[in-house]
Coordinates of C-alpha atoms in Angstrom, one line a residue:
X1067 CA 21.9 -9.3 23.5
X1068 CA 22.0 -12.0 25.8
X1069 CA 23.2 -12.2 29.3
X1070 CA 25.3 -14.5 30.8
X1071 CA 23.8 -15.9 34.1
X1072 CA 25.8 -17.5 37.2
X1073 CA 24.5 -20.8 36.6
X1074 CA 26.2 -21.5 33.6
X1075 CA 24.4 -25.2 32.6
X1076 CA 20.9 -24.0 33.3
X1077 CA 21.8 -21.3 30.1
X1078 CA 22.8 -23.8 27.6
X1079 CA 18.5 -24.6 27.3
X1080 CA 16.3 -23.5 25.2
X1081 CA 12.4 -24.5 25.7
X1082 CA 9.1 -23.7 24.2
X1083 CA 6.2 -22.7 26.1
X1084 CA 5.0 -26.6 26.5
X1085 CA 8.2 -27.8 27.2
X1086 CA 8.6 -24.9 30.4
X1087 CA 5.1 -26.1 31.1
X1088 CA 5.9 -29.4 32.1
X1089 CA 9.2 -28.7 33.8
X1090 CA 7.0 -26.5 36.3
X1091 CA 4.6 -29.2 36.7
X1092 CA 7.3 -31.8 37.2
X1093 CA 9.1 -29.1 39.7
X1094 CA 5.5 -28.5 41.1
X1095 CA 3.7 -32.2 41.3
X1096 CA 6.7 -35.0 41.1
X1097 CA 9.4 -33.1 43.1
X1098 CA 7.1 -31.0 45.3
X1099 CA 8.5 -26.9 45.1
X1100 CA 4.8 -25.4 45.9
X1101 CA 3.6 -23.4 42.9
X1102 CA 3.7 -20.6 45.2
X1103 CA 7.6 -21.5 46.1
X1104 CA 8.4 -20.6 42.2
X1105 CA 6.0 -17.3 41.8
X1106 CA 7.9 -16.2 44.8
X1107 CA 11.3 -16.6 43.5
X1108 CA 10.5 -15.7 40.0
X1109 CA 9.6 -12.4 41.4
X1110 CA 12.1 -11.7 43.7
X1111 CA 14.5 -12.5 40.4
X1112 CA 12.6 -9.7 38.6
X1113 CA 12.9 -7.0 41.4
X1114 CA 16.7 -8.0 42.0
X1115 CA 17.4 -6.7 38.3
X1116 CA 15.0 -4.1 38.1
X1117 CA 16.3 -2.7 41.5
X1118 CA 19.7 -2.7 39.6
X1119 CA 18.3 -0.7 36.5
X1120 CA 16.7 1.4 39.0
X1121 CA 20.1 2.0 40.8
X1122 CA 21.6 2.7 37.1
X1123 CA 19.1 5.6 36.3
X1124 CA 20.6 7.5 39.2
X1125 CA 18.2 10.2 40.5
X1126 CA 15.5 9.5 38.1
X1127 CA 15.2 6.0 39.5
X1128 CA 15.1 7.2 43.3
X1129 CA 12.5 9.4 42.6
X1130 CA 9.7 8.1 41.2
X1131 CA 8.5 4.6 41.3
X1132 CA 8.3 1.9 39.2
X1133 CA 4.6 0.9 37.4
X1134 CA 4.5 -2.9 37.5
X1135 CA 1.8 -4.2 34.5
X1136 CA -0.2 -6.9 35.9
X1137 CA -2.1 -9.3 33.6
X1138 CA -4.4 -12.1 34.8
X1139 CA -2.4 -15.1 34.8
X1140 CA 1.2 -16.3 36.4
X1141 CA 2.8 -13.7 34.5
X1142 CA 0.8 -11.3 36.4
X1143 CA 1.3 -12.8 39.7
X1144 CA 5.4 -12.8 39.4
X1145 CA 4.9 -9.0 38.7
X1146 CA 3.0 -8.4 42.4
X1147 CA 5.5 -10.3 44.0
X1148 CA 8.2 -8.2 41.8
X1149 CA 6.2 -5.1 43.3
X1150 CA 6.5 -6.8 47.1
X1151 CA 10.5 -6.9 46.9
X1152 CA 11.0 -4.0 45.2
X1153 CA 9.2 -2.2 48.3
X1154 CA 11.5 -3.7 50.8
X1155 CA 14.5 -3.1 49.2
X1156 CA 13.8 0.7 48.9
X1157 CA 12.4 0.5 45.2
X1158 CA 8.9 2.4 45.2
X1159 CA 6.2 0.6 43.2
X1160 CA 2.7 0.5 42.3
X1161 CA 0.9 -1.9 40.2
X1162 CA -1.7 -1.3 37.4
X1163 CA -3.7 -3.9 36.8
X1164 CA -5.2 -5.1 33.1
X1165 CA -8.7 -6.3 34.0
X1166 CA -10.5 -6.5 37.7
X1167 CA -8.4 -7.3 40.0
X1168 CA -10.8 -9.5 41.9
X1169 CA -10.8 -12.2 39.1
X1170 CA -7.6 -13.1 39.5
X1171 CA -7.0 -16.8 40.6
X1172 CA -4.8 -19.0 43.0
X1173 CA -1.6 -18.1 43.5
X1174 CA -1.9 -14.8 41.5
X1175 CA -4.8 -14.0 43.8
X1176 CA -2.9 -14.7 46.7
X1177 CA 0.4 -12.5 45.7
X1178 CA -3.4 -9.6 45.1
X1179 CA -4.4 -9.7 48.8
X1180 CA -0.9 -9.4 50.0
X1181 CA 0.0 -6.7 48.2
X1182 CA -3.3 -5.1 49.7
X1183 CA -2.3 -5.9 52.9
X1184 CA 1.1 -4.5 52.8
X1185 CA -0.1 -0.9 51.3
X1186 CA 1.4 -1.4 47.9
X1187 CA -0.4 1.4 45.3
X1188 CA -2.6 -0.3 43.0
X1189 CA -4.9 0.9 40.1
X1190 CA -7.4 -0.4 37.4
X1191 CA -6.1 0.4 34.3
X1192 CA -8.5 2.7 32.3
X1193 CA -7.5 3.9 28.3
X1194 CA -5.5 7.4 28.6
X1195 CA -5.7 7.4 32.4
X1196 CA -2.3 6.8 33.0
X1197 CA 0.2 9.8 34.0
X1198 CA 3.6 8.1 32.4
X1199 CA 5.5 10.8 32.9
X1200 CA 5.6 10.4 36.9
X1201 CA 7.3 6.8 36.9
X1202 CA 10.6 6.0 36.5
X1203 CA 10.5 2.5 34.8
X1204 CA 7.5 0.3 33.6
X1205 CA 7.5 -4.0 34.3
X1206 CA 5.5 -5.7 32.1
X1207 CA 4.4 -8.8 33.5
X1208 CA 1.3 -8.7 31.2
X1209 CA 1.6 -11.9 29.4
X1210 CA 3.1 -14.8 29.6
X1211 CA 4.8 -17.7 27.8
X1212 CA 1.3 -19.5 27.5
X1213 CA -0.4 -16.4 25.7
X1214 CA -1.1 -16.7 21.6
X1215 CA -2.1 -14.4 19.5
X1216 CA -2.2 -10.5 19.2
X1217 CA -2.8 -9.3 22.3
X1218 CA -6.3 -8.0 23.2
X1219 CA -8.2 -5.1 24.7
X1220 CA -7.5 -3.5 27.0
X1221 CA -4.0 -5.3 26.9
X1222 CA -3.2 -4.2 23.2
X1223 CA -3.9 -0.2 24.9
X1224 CA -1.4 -0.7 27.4
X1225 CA 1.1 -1.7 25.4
X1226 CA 0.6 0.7 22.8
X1227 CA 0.7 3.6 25.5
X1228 CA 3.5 1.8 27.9
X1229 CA 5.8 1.7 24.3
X1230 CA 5.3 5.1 23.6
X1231 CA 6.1 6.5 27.2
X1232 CA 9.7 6.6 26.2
X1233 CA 10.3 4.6 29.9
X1234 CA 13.1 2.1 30.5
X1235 CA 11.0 -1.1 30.4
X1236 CA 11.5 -4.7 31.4
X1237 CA 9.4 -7.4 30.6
X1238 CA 9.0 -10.5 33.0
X1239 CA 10.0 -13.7 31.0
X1240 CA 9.2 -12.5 27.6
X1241 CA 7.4 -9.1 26.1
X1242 CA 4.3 -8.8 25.8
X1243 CA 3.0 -10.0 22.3
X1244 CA 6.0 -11.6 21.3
X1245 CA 5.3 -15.4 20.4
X1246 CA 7.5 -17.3 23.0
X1247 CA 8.3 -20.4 20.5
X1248 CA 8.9 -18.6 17.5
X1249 CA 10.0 -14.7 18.3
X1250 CA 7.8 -13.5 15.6
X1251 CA 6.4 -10.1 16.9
X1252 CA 2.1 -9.5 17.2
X1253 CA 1.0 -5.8 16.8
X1254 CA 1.2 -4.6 19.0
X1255 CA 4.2 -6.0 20.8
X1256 CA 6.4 -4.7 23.9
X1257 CA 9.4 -2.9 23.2
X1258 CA 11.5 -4.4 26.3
X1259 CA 15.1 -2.7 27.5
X1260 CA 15.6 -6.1 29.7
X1261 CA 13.6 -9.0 29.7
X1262 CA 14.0 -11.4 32.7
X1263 CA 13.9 -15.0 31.3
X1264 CA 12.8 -17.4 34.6
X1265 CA 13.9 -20.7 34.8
X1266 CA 15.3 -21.2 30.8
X1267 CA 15.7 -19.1 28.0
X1268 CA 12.4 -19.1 26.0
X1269 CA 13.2 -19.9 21.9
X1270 CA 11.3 -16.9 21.1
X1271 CA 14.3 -14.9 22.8
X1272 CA 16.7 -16.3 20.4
X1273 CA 15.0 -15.8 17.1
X1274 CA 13.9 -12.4 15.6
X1275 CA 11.9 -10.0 15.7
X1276 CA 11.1 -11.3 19.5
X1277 CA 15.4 -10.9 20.2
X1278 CA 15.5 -7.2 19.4
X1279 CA 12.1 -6.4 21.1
X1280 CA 14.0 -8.5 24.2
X1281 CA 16.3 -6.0 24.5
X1282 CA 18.8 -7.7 26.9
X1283 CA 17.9 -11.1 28.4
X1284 CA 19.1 -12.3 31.5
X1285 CA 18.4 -15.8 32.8
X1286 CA 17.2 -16.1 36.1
X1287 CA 17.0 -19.5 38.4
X1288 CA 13.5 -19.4 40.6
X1289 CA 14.4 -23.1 41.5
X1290 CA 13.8 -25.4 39.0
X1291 CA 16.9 -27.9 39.1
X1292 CA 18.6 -27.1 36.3
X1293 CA 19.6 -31.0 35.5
X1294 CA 15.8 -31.0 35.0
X1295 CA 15.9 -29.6 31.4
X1296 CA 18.1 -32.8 30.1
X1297 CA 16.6 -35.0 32.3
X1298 CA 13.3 -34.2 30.2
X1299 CA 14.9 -34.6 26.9
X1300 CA 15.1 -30.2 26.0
X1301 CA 17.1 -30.8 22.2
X1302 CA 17.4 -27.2 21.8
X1303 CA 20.5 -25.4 22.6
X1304 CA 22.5 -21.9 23.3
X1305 CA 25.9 -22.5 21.5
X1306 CA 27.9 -20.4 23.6
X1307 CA 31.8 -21.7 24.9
X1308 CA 30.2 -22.5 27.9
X1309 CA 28.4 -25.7 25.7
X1310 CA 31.2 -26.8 23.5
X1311 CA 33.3 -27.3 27.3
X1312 CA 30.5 -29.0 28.9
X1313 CA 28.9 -30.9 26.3
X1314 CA 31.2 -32.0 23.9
X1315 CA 34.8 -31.4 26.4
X1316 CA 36.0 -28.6 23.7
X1317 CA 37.7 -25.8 24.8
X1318 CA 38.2 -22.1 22.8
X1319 CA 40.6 -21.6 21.2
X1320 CA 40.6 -25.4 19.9
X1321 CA 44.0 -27.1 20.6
X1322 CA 46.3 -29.5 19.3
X1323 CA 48.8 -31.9 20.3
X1324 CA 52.7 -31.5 20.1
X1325 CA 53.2 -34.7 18.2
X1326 CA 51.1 -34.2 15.2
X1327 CA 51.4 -33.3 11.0
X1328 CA 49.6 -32.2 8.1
X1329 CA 48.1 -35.8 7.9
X1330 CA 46.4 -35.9 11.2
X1331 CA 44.2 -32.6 10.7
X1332 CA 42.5 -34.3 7.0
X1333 CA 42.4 -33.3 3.7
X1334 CA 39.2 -31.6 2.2
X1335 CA 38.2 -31.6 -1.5
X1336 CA 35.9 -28.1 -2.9
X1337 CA 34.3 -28.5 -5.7
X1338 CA 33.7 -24.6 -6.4
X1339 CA 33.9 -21.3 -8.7
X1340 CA 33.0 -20.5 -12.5
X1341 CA 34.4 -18.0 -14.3
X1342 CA 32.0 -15.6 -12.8
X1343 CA 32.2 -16.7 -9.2
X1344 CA 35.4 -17.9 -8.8
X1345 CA 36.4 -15.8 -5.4
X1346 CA 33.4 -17.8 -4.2
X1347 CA 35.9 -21.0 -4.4
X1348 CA 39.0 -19.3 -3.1
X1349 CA 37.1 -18.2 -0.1
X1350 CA 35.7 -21.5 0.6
X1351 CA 39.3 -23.0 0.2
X1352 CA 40.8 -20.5 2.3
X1353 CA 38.5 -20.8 4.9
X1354 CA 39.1 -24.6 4.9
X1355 CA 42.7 -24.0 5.6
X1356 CA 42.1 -21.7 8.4
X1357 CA 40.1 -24.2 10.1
X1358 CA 43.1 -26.4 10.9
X1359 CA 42.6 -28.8 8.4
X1360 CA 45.6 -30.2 7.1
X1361 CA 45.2 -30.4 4.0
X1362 CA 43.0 -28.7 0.8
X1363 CA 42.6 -29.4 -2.7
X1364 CA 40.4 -27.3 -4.9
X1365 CA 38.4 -28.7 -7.8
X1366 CA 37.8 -25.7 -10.4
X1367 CA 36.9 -25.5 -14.0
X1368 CA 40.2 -26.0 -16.3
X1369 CA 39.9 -22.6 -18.0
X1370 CA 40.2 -20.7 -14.1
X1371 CA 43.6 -22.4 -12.9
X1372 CA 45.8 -20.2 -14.7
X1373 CA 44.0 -17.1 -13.3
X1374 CA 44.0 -18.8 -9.3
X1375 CA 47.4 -20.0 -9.6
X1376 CA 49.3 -18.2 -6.5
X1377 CA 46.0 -16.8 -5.2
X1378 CA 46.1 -19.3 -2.4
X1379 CA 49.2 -21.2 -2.4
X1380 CA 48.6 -23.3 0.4
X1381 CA 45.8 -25.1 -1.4
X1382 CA 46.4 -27.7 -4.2
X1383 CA 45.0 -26.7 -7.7
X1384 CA 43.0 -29.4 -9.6
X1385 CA 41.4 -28.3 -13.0
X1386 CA 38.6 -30.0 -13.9
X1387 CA 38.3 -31.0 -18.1
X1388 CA 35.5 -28.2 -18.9
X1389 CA 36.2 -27.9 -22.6
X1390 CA 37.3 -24.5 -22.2
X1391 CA 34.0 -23.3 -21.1
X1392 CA 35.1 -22.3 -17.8
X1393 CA 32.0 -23.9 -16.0
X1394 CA 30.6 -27.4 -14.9
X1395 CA 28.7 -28.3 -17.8
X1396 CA 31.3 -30.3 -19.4
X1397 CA 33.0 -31.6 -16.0
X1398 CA 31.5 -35.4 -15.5
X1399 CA 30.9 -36.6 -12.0
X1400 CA 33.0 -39.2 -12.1
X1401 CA 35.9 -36.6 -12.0
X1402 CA 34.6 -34.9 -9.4
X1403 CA 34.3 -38.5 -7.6
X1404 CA 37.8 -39.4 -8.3
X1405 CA 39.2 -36.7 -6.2
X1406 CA 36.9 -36.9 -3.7
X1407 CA 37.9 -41.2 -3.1
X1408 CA 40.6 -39.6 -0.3
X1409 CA 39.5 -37.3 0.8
X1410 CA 37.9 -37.0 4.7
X1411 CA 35.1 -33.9 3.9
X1412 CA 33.8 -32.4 0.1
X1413 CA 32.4 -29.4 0.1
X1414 CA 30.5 -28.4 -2.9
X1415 CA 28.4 -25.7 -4.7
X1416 CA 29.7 -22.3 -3.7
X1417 CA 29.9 -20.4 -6.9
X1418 CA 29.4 -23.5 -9.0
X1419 CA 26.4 -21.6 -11.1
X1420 CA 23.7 -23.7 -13.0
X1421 CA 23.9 -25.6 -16.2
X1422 CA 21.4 -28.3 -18.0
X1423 CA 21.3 -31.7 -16.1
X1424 CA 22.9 -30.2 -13.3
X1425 CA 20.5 -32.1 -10.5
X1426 CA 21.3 -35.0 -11.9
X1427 CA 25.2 -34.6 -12.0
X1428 CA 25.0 -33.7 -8.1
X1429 CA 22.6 -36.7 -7.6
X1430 CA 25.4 -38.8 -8.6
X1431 CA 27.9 -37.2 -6.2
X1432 CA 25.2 -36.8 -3.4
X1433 CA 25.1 -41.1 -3.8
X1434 CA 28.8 -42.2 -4.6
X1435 CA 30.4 -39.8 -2.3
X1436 CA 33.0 -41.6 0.0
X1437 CA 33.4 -38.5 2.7
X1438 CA 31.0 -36.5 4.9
X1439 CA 29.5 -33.7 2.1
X1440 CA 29.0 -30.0 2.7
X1441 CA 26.5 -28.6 0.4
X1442 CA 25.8 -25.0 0.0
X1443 CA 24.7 -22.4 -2.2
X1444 CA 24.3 -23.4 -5.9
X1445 CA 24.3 -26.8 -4.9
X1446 CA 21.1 -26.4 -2.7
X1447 CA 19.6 -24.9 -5.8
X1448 CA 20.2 -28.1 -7.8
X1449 CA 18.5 -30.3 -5.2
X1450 CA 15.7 -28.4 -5.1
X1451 CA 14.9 -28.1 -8.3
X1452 CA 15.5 -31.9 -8.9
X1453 CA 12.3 -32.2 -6.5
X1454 CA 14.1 -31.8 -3.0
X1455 CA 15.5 -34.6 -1.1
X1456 CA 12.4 -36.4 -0.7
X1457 CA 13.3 -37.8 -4.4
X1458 CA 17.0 -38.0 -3.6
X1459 CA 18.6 -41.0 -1.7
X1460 CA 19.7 -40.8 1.9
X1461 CA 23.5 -40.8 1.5
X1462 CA 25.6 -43.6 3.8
X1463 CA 27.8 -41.0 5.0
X1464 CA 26.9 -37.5 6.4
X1465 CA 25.5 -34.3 4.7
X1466 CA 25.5 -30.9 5.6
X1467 CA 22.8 -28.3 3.7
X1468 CA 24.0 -24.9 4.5
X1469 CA 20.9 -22.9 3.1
X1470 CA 20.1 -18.9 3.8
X1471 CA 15.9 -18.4 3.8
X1472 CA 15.8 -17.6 0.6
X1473 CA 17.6 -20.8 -0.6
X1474 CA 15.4 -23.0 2.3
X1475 CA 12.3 -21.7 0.9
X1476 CA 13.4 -23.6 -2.5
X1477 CA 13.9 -27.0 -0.4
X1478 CA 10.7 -26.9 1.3
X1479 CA 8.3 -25.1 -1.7
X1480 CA 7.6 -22.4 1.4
X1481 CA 7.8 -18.7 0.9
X1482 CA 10.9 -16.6 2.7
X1483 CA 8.3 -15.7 5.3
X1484 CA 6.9 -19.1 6.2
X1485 CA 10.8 -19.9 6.7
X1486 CA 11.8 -17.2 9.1
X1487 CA 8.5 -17.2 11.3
X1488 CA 9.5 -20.4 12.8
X1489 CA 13.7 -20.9 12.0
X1490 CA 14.4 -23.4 14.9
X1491 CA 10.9 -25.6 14.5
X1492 CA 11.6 -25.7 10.9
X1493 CA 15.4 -26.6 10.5
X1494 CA 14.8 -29.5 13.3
X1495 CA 11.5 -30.9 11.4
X1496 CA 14.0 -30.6 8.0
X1497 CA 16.9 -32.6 9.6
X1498 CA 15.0 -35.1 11.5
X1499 CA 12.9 -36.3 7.9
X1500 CA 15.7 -36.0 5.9
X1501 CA 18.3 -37.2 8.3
X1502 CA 20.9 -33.8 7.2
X1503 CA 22.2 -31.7 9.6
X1504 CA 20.9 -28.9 8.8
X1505 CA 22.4 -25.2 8.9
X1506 CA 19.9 -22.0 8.4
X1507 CA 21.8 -19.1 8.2
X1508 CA 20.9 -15.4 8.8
X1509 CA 20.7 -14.0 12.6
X1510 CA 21.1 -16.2 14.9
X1511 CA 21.8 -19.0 12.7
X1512 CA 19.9 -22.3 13.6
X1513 CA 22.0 -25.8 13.3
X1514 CA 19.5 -29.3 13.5
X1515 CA 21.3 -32.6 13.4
X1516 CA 18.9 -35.6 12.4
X1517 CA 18.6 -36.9 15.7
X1518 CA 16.6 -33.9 16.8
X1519 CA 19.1 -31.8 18.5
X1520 CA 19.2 -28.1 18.0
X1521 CA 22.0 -25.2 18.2
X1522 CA 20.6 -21.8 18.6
X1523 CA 24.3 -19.7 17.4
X1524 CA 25.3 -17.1 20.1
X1525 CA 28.0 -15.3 17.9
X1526 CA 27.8 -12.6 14.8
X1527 CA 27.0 -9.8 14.0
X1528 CA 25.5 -7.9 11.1
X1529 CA 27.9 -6.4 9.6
X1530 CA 28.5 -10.3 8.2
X1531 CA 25.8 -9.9 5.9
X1532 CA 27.7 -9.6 3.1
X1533 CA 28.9 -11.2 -0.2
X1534 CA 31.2 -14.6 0.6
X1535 CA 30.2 -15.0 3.9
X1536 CA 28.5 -18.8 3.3
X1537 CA 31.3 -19.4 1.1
X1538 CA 33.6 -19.1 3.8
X1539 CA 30.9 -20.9 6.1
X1540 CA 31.1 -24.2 3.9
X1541 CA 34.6 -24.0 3.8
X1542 CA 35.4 -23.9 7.6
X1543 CA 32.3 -26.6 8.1
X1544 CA 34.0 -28.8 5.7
X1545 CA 37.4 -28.1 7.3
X1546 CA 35.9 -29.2 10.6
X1547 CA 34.4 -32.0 9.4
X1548 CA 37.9 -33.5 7.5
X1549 CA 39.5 -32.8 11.6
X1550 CA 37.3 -35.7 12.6
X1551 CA 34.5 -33.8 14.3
X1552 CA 30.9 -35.6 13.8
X1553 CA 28.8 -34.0 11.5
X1554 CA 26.1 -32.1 13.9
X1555 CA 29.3 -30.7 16.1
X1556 CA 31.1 -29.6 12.9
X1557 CA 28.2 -27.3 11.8
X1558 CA 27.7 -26.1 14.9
X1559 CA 31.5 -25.3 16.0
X1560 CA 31.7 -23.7 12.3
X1561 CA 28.9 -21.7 12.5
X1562 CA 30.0 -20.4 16.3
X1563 CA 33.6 -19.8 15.2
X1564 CA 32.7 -18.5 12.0
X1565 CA 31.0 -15.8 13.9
X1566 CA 33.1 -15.1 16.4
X1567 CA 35.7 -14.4 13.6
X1568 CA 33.0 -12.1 12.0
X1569 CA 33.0 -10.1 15.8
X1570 CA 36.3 -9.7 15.9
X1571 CA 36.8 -8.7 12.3
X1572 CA 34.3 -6.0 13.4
X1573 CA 35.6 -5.0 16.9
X1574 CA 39.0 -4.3 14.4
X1575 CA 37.1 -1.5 12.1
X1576 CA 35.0 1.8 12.4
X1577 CA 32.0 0.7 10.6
X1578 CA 30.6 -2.8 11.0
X1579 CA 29.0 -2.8 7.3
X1580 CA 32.6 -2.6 5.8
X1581 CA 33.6 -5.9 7.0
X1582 CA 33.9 -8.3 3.5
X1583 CA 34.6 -12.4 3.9
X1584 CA 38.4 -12.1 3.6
X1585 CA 38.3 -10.0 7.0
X1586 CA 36.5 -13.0 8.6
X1587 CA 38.7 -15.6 7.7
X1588 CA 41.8 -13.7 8.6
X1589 CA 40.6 -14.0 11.9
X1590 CA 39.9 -17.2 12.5

C-alpha cells in the first residue's frame, strides 16, 4: 500500500535508480543544495515516521530503542542521521553497523563522527551477536537504490536475522535486496512494515514482489524541487486522481455537460463471443456501456443472437453470417469492416476463440480499420502467432494490446518470468517499437503509450483475478476511447476506473475472492 504524501505533484513520479541519480546530482552540482543538505533531510524524514511508528507501538516503543542498520554508502549515512533526530525527539537509538565503521566515506563519514560525538550507541555487527529481543523497531538503511545483486556477507546475515526477529521494521528508500528498477526480490530480501521513499517513489515500489516486501510506502521530500522530475523528462507515472486532475484537467467521477445526447458520448463496435465464450462478449459490451459511451453495437456469430437477445438490451445485436457454426471461421472481414466504417472505437478478441487463417483475417482488420482498435485476449493470440507485430503493419489510427503475462510472453517469444521481472521496462520498450499503447495487466497493471510515457495503476485488488475481468477491461477501454479520449489516456483512465470499480465491488462483500466481472461493472 502506498501512502499518500502532502506534496501531491512530487507523488505522481516514478524513477529508476539512474534517473534519481541524476536528479541528486542536478539538486547537488547545477542548483547547489550541498550533498550534506539532502542526507540531512532525508534522515530527519525517516526519524519523523519512525518516531510516529514508535509512538503507535505504545509502551513497547518507549521502552526500548530502535536499532538503526547502517551500510556503507548514502543509504547508510541517512540512517545515522535518522539515529541523530530520533535522539532529540525522545526516540532512543543505537546503530549497528555492517562493515568497519572507519571506512565509511564523505558525507556518510561525517554523519559517523557526529554521532560519536553526540553519545549515540553504536556496534560492529558480528553473526549471532545481536540481542533482538531488547529493541523495539529495526531501520534498515542497509542498501540503497544504487545496490545490484543479492546482497552479500555479512549484509545477507543481517537481513536474514533482522527478518526473523519478528520486529516492526522500516526500510530507508527501499528494502534491502529488493531491485529498485524492477521490484523483483534477491534472497535474501528485507521484509519492510514501512519503507520511506526520499525524494520520488522508486519503480521497484510499484511492481511485485519488491511492493509487498515494501510494506507501506510513504513519499518523503528531502528538497529536491519537485518540478525537477518533469523538467528532466521522468515518463513514468503513479496513476492516482491526483494525475488525471493535474495532468490531463480530469476530475473523478468523470462529468458531462447538460446539453448533450447519445450521439456526443460515440458508438463502439465488439467484435466478441463463440458459442463457448459468449459471456466474454456480453461483458465486454456491457462494460462499454457503462463507460458512458453512447452508443454499442455487438458483432457476434449468427448462431448466438437468438440465445443473447435481451441479455443486454441496451446494446445493438448484429449477427455475423457464420454458416451456422457459431464461430468466426466462416465470418469474412470485410463484414466485420462494414460495421466498424462508423464507428468511433472496435474492440475485438474477447472470447473470439481460434480457427484456421485466423492471423490473417485480423491482419486485415488490424489494416483497414477506420477507428482506434482495442485488442485483447484471443486477438493477441492471433498476432502472435502470425509472427508478432514486427511482420504486421503499423495501423494509421491507434491500437491498444491489452495482454495478461502469459498472453505478452506470446508477443515477445519470452517466458512468463522474463515478463514479470521487469513489467514497466518491458511494456514501454513494447509500445515505443511498435508504436501501441500498451496495457500489461496483473497487479499493478502497467500502461506504455508509444511516445514513452508510462502509467504505473494505483487501483485493484485481488480479488479481481478472476474469469471476465479483461473482458470487461477491453470493453470500458474501448468505451473510453469512442468518448474522444486519446489513446494512451483511455488505457490508462480504463484501467484506473476499472479498478477502482473492482475495490468497491470488494469493499461491498465479505470475501474479496467472490467478486466475479458482473460485480465490477455494476459499479462503475
Amino acid at each position: 500500500m502506498i501512502m499518500r504524501e502532502r506534496e501531491k505533484v512530487r507523488f505522481m513520479y516514478i524513477v529508476t535508480s539512474a534517473e534519481m541519480r541524476a536528479l541528486d546530482e542536478y539538486a547537488i552540482h547545477t542548483i547547489g543544495i550541498p550533498a550534506a543538505v539532502l542526507m540531512e533531510n532525508a534522515g530527519r524524514a525517516v526519524a519523523e515516521e519512525v518516531a510516529k511508528l514508535s509512538s503507535e507501538l505504545g509502551d513497547l516503543g518507549a521502552s526500548k530503542p530502535w536499532l538503526i542498520l547502517v551500510g556503507k554508502g548514502n543509504n547508510g549515512g541517512d540512517g545515522i542521521v535518522a539515529a541523530r533526530h530520533l535522539k532529540e525527539m525522545g526516540v532512543s537509538a543505537e546503530l549497528l553497523y555492517a562493515a568497519d565503521p572507519a571506512k565509511l566515506t564523505s558525507d556518510a563519514a561525517l554523519q559517523r563522527d557526529i554521532a560519536v560525538r553526540m553519545g549515540i550507541a553504536a556496534s560492529l555487527y558480528g553473526t549471532g551477536s545481536i540481542r533482538w529481543e531488547e529493541y523495539a523497531g529495526i531501520v534498515d538503511a542497509l542498501l540503497g537504490t544504487g545496490t545490484a545483486g543479492a546482497p552479500r556477507e555479512p549484509y545477507a546475515s543481517i537481513i536474514r536475522e533482522a527478518n526473523a526477529s519478528g520486529l516492526p521494521l522500516v526500510a530507508v528508500d527501499i528494502p534491502s535486496g529488493i531491485d529498485a528498477d524492477t521490484g523483483e526480490a534477491h534472497d535474501p530480501s528485507i521484509h519492510a512494515d514501512m519503507t520511506v521513499a526520499l525524494a520520488f517513489l522508486k519503480r521497484g515500489l510499484t511492481q511485485y514482489p519488491g511492493a509487498e516486501r515494501a510494506g507501506r510506502v510513504v513519499v518523503r521530500s528531502i528538497g529536491i524541487p519537485a518540478g525537477l522530475a518533469e523538467k528532466e523528462g521522468i515518463r513514468t507515472l503513479w496513476t492516482n486522481e491526483e494525475l488525471f486532475l493535474r495532468r490531463f484537467g480530469l476530475t473523478l467521477p468523470l462529468t458531462r455537460r447538460a446539453d448533450t445526447h447519445k450521439g456526443t458520448y460515440g458508438h463502439v463496435l465488439v467484435a466478441a463471443g463463440t458459442r463457448q465464450y459468449s459471456g466474454a462478449g456480453l461483458l465486454a459490451s456491457a462494460a462499454a456501456l457503462r463507460s458512458g459511451a453512447g452508443l454499442v453495437s455487438w458483432a457476434l456469430p449468427e448462431r448466438l443472437l437468438d440465445p443473447m437477445i435481451g441479455r443486454l438490451p441496451e446494446a445493438m445485436l448484429h449477427g455475423m453470417p457464420d454458416g451456422g457454426r457459431g464461430d468466426w471461421a466462416a465470418v469474412p472481414p470485410e463484414a466485420v469492416l462494414r460495421l466498424a466504417a462508423d464507428k468511433k472505437a472496435l474492440a475485438i478478441g474477447p472470447g473470439m476463440g481460434r480457427f484456421a487463417g485466423d492471423g490473417a483475417w485480423l491482419r486485415e482488420i488490424w489494416a483497414a480499420a477506420p477507428c482506434p482498435l482495442v485488442a485483447d485476449a484471443d486477438a493477441l493470440n492471433m498476432i502472435a502467432e502470425a509472427g508478432g507485430l514486427d511482420a504486421w503493419p503499423q495501423r494509421d489510427g491507434a491500437a491498444i494490446l491489452t495482454p495478461h503475462p502469459g498472453e505478452m510472453a506470446r508477443l515477445t517469444g519470452l517466458d512468463t518470468r522474463e515478463v514479470q521481472r521487469d513489467r514497466t521496462g518491458l511494456a514501454r520498450r513494447y509500445a515505443v517499437q511498435h508504436g501501441v499503447t500498451l496495457v500489461l495487466k496483473g497487479a499493478r497493471t502497467v500502461t506504455a503509450t508509444p511516445a514513452g510515457d508510462v502509467y504505473v495503476n494505483a487501483s485493484g485488488n485481488p480479488g479481481m483475478a478472476t474469469g471476465g475481468a479483461g473482458d470487461a477491461l477491453a470493453g470500458l477501454i474501448a468505451g473510453l476511447l469512442a468518448q474522444g479520449y486519446d489513446a494512451g489516456l483511455a488505457a490508462a483512465l480504463g484501467v484506473y476506473l476499472h479498478g477502482l470499480a473492482g475495490d468497491r465491488a470488494a469493499a461491498s462483500r465479505p470475501f474479496p475472492g467472490s467478486l466475479i466481472a458482473g460485480d465490477m461493472i455494476n459499479c462503475l
